[in-house]
Amino acid sequence: MIRDLFFKAYKPLLVIGLLFSFLLYFSWSLPSDFILPKETIGGINGRIDSCRVENGFLVVDGWAFIDHDMYTKTNVGVMIGGSYKTLKTKTVKRRDVVKAFKLPLTLTPALKGFTGSMYIGKEKAPFNIAIIVARKNGENYRGDYVCKG
């Protein structure tokens, strides 16, 4: 009896599990809209180190900071199809930047080296990239770059 129930239920459960995995993957992988701040105070120290397209994904590596403020948040947006989309990033320690700018080591956790990727499908370069560094007090700083792929 239990065996019969298992053989009747495993196919629907397998299909539901696969659909759930598929939806979970694409809810994370597909880019969401990136809303640029209406007002920015100034520019940032930073740049895009590399920008390349691999198997339908745009991969971006870079870094950004503003003066010696440890408490900032870095967001990256990429222009796709006429609107900015969020590039999901991971923070990367950039000791080379700390050394080059002679920054205090206490700034290292806030020095926003980043790497990220997003699915772009068949979109072609160039891509406009906006890096927004925000302070806790709401001030936003912006740097704009062009990725030639």
CSV table of C-alpha atoms in Angstrom, one decimal:
chain,number,residue,atom,x,y,z
A,1,MET,CA,0.0,0.0,0.0
A,2,ILE,CA,2.7,2.5,0.9
A,3,ARG,CA,4.7,1.4,-2.1
A,4,ASP,CA,1.7,2.0,-4.4
A,5,LEU,CA,1.2,5.5,-2.8
A,6,PHE,CA,4.9,6.3,-3.4
A,7,PHE,CA,4.8,5.3,-7.1
A,8,LYS,CA,1.6,7.4,-7.6
A,9,ALA,CA,2.9,10.5,-5.8
A,10,TYR,CA,6.6,10.7,-6.8
A,11,LYS,CA,6.1,12.0,-10.4
A,12,PRO,CA,3.9,15.0,-9.3
A,13,LEU,CA,6.3,15.8,-6.4
A,14,LEU,CA,9.2,15.6,-8.8
A,15,VAL,CA,7.6,18.0,-11.2
A,16,ILE,CA,6.7,20.4,-8.4
A,17,GLY,CA,10.3,20.2,-7.1
A,18,LEU,CA,11.7,21.0,-10.5
A,19,LEU,CA,9.3,23.9,-11.1
A,20,PHE,CA,10.2,25.3,-7.7
A,21,SER,CA,13.9,25.0,-8.4
A,22,PHE,CA,13.5,26.7,-11.8
A,23,LEU,CA,11.5,29.6,-10.3
A,24,LEU,CA,13.9,30.0,-7.5
A,25,TYR,CA,16.9,30.1,-9.9
A,26,PHE,CA,15.3,32.7,-12.2
A,27,SER,CA,14.0,34.9,-9.4
A,28,TRP,CA,17.7,35.3,-8.3
A,29,SER,CA,19.3,35.4,-11.7
A,30,LEU,CA,17.1,37.7,-13.7
A,31,PRO,CA,17.9,41.4,-13.2
A,32,SER,CA,15.5,43.7,-11.4
A,33,ASP,CA,15.0,47.4,-12.0
A,34,PHE,CA,17.7,49.7,-10.5
A,35,ILE,CA,16.4,53.1,-9.5
A,36,LEU,CA,19.0,55.8,-9.7
A,37,PRO,CA,18.9,58.4,-7.0
A,38,LYS,CA,17.4,61.8,-8.0
A,39,GLU,CA,20.3,63.7,-6.6
A,40,THR,CA,24.0,63.0,-6.1
A,41,ILE,CA,26.5,65.0,-4.1
A,42,GLY,CA,29.6,64.2,-6.2
A,43,GLY,CA,31.8,61.6,-7.8
A,44,ILE,CA,33.4,58.6,-6.3
A,45,ASN,CA,36.9,57.2,-6.2
A,46,GLY,CA,36.6,54.0,-8.2
A,47,ARG,CA,36.5,52.2,-11.5
A,48,ILE,CA,35.5,49.1,-13.4
A,49,ASP,CA,38.6,46.8,-13.6
A,50,SER,CA,37.0,44.3,-16.0
A,51,CYS,CA,33.8,43.9,-17.8
A,52,ARG,CA,33.1,40.9,-20.1
A,53,VAL,CA,30.4,38.8,-21.5
A,54,GLU,CA,30.5,35.1,-20.9
A,55,ASN,CA,27.7,32.7,-22.1
A,56,GLY,CA,25.0,35.3,-21.9
A,57,PHE,CA,26.2,36.8,-18.6
A,58,LEU,CA,27.7,40.2,-18.1
A,59,VAL,CA,30.6,39.9,-15.5
A,60,VAL,CA,31.8,43.1,-13.9
A,61,ASP,CA,34.7,43.6,-11.4
A,62,GLY,CA,35.6,46.9,-9.8
A,63,TRP,CA,35.9,49.1,-6.7
A,64,ALA,CA,34.5,52.3,-5.3
A,65,PHE,CA,34.7,54.4,-2.2
A,66,ILE,CA,34.3,58.0,-1.0
A,67,ASP,CA,36.9,59.7,1.2
A,68,HIS,CA,37.5,57.8,4.5
A,69,ASP,CA,33.8,56.9,5.3
A,70,MET,CA,33.6,53.4,6.6
A,71,TYR,CA,29.9,53.2,6.6
A,72,THR,CA,28.8,53.2,3.0
A,73,LYS,CA,26.8,50.9,0.7
A,74,THR,CA,27.8,50.4,-2.9
A,75,ASN,CA,25.2,49.6,-5.6
A,76,VAL,CA,25.8,48.9,-9.3
A,77,GLY,CA,23.3,49.4,-12.1
A,78,VAL,CA,23.7,48.4,-15.8
A,79,MET,CA,21.7,49.9,-18.6
A,80,ILE,CA,19.9,47.1,-20.4
A,81,GLY,CA,17.2,47.7,-22.9
A,82,GLY,CA,16.8,51.4,-22.1
A,83,SER,CA,16.6,51.1,-18.3
A,84,TYR,CA,19.0,50.4,-15.5
A,85,LYS,CA,19.0,46.9,-13.9
A,86,THR,CA,20.6,45.9,-10.6
A,87,LEU,CA,23.9,44.1,-10.8
A,88,LYS,CA,24.0,41.7,-7.8
A,89,THR,CA,27.5,41.9,-6.3
A,90,LYS,CA,29.7,40.3,-3.7
A,91,THR,CA,32.2,42.4,-1.7
A,92,VAL,CA,35.8,41.8,-2.5
A,93,LYS,CA,38.7,43.1,-0.3
A,94,ARG,CA,41.0,45.4,-2.3
A,95,ARG,CA,44.2,45.8,-0.4
A,96,ASP,CA,45.9,47.1,-3.6
A,97,VAL,CA,43.5,50.1,-3.6
A,98,VAL,CA,44.1,50.7,0.1
A,99,LYS,CA,47.9,50.7,-0.6
A,100,ALA,CA,47.7,52.9,-3.7
A,101,PHE,CA,45.5,55.6,-2.0
A,102,LYS,CA,47.4,55.3,1.3
A,103,LEU,CA,44.2,54.7,3.1
A,104,PRO,CA,44.0,53.6,6.8
A,105,LEU,CA,43.6,49.8,7.2
A,106,THR,CA,40.4,50.6,9.2
A,107,LEU,CA,38.8,51.6,5.9
A,108,THR,CA,39.4,48.1,4.5
A,109,PRO,CA,35.9,46.7,5.5
A,110,ALA,CA,34.2,49.6,3.8
A,111,LEU,CA,36.4,49.7,0.7
A,112,LYS,CA,33.9,48.3,-1.7
A,113,GLY,CA,35.7,46.1,-4.1
A,114,PHE,CA,33.0,44.1,-5.9
A,115,THR,CA,32.4,41.4,-8.4
A,116,GLY,CA,29.0,40.6,-9.9
A,117,SER,CA,27.2,39.1,-12.8
A,118,MET,CA,23.8,39.3,-14.5
A,119,TYR,CA,22.0,37.5,-17.2
A,120,ILE,CA,21.8,39.7,-20.3
A,121,GLY,CA,20.8,37.2,-23.0
A,122,LYS,CA,21.7,38.4,-26.5
A,123,GLU,CA,22.2,42.1,-25.5
A,124,LYS,CA,25.3,43.6,-27.1
A,125,ALA,CA,27.9,46.0,-25.7
A,126,PRO,CA,28.4,48.8,-25.0
A,127,PHE,CA,26.8,48.8,-21.5
A,128,ASN,CA,26.5,52.0,-19.4
A,129,ILE,CA,27.3,51.2,-15.8
A,130,ALA,CA,26.4,53.4,-12.8
A,131,ILE,CA,28.1,52.9,-9.4
A,132,ILE,CA,26.3,54.5,-6.6
A,133,VAL,CA,27.9,54.8,-3.2
A,134,ALA,CA,25.5,55.9,-0.4
A,135,ARG,CA,26.3,57.2,3.0
A,136,LYS,CA,24.1,56.4,6.0
A,137,ASN,CA,22.9,60.0,6.1
A,138,GLY,CA,21.3,59.6,2.6
A,139,GLU,CA,23.9,61.3,0.5
A,140,ASN,CA,24.6,59.6,-2.7
A,141,TYR,CA,27.8,59.7,-4.9
A,142,ARG,CA,27.9,58.5,-8.5
A,143,GLY,CA,30.4,57.2,-11.0
A,144,ASP,CA,29.5,56.4,-14.6
A,145,TYR,CA,31.4,54.0,-16.9
A,146,VAL,CA,31.0,52.4,-20.3
A,147,CYS,CA,31.6,48.7,-20.7
A,148,LYS,CA,32.7,47.8,-24.2
A,149,GLY,CA,32.4,44.1,-23.4
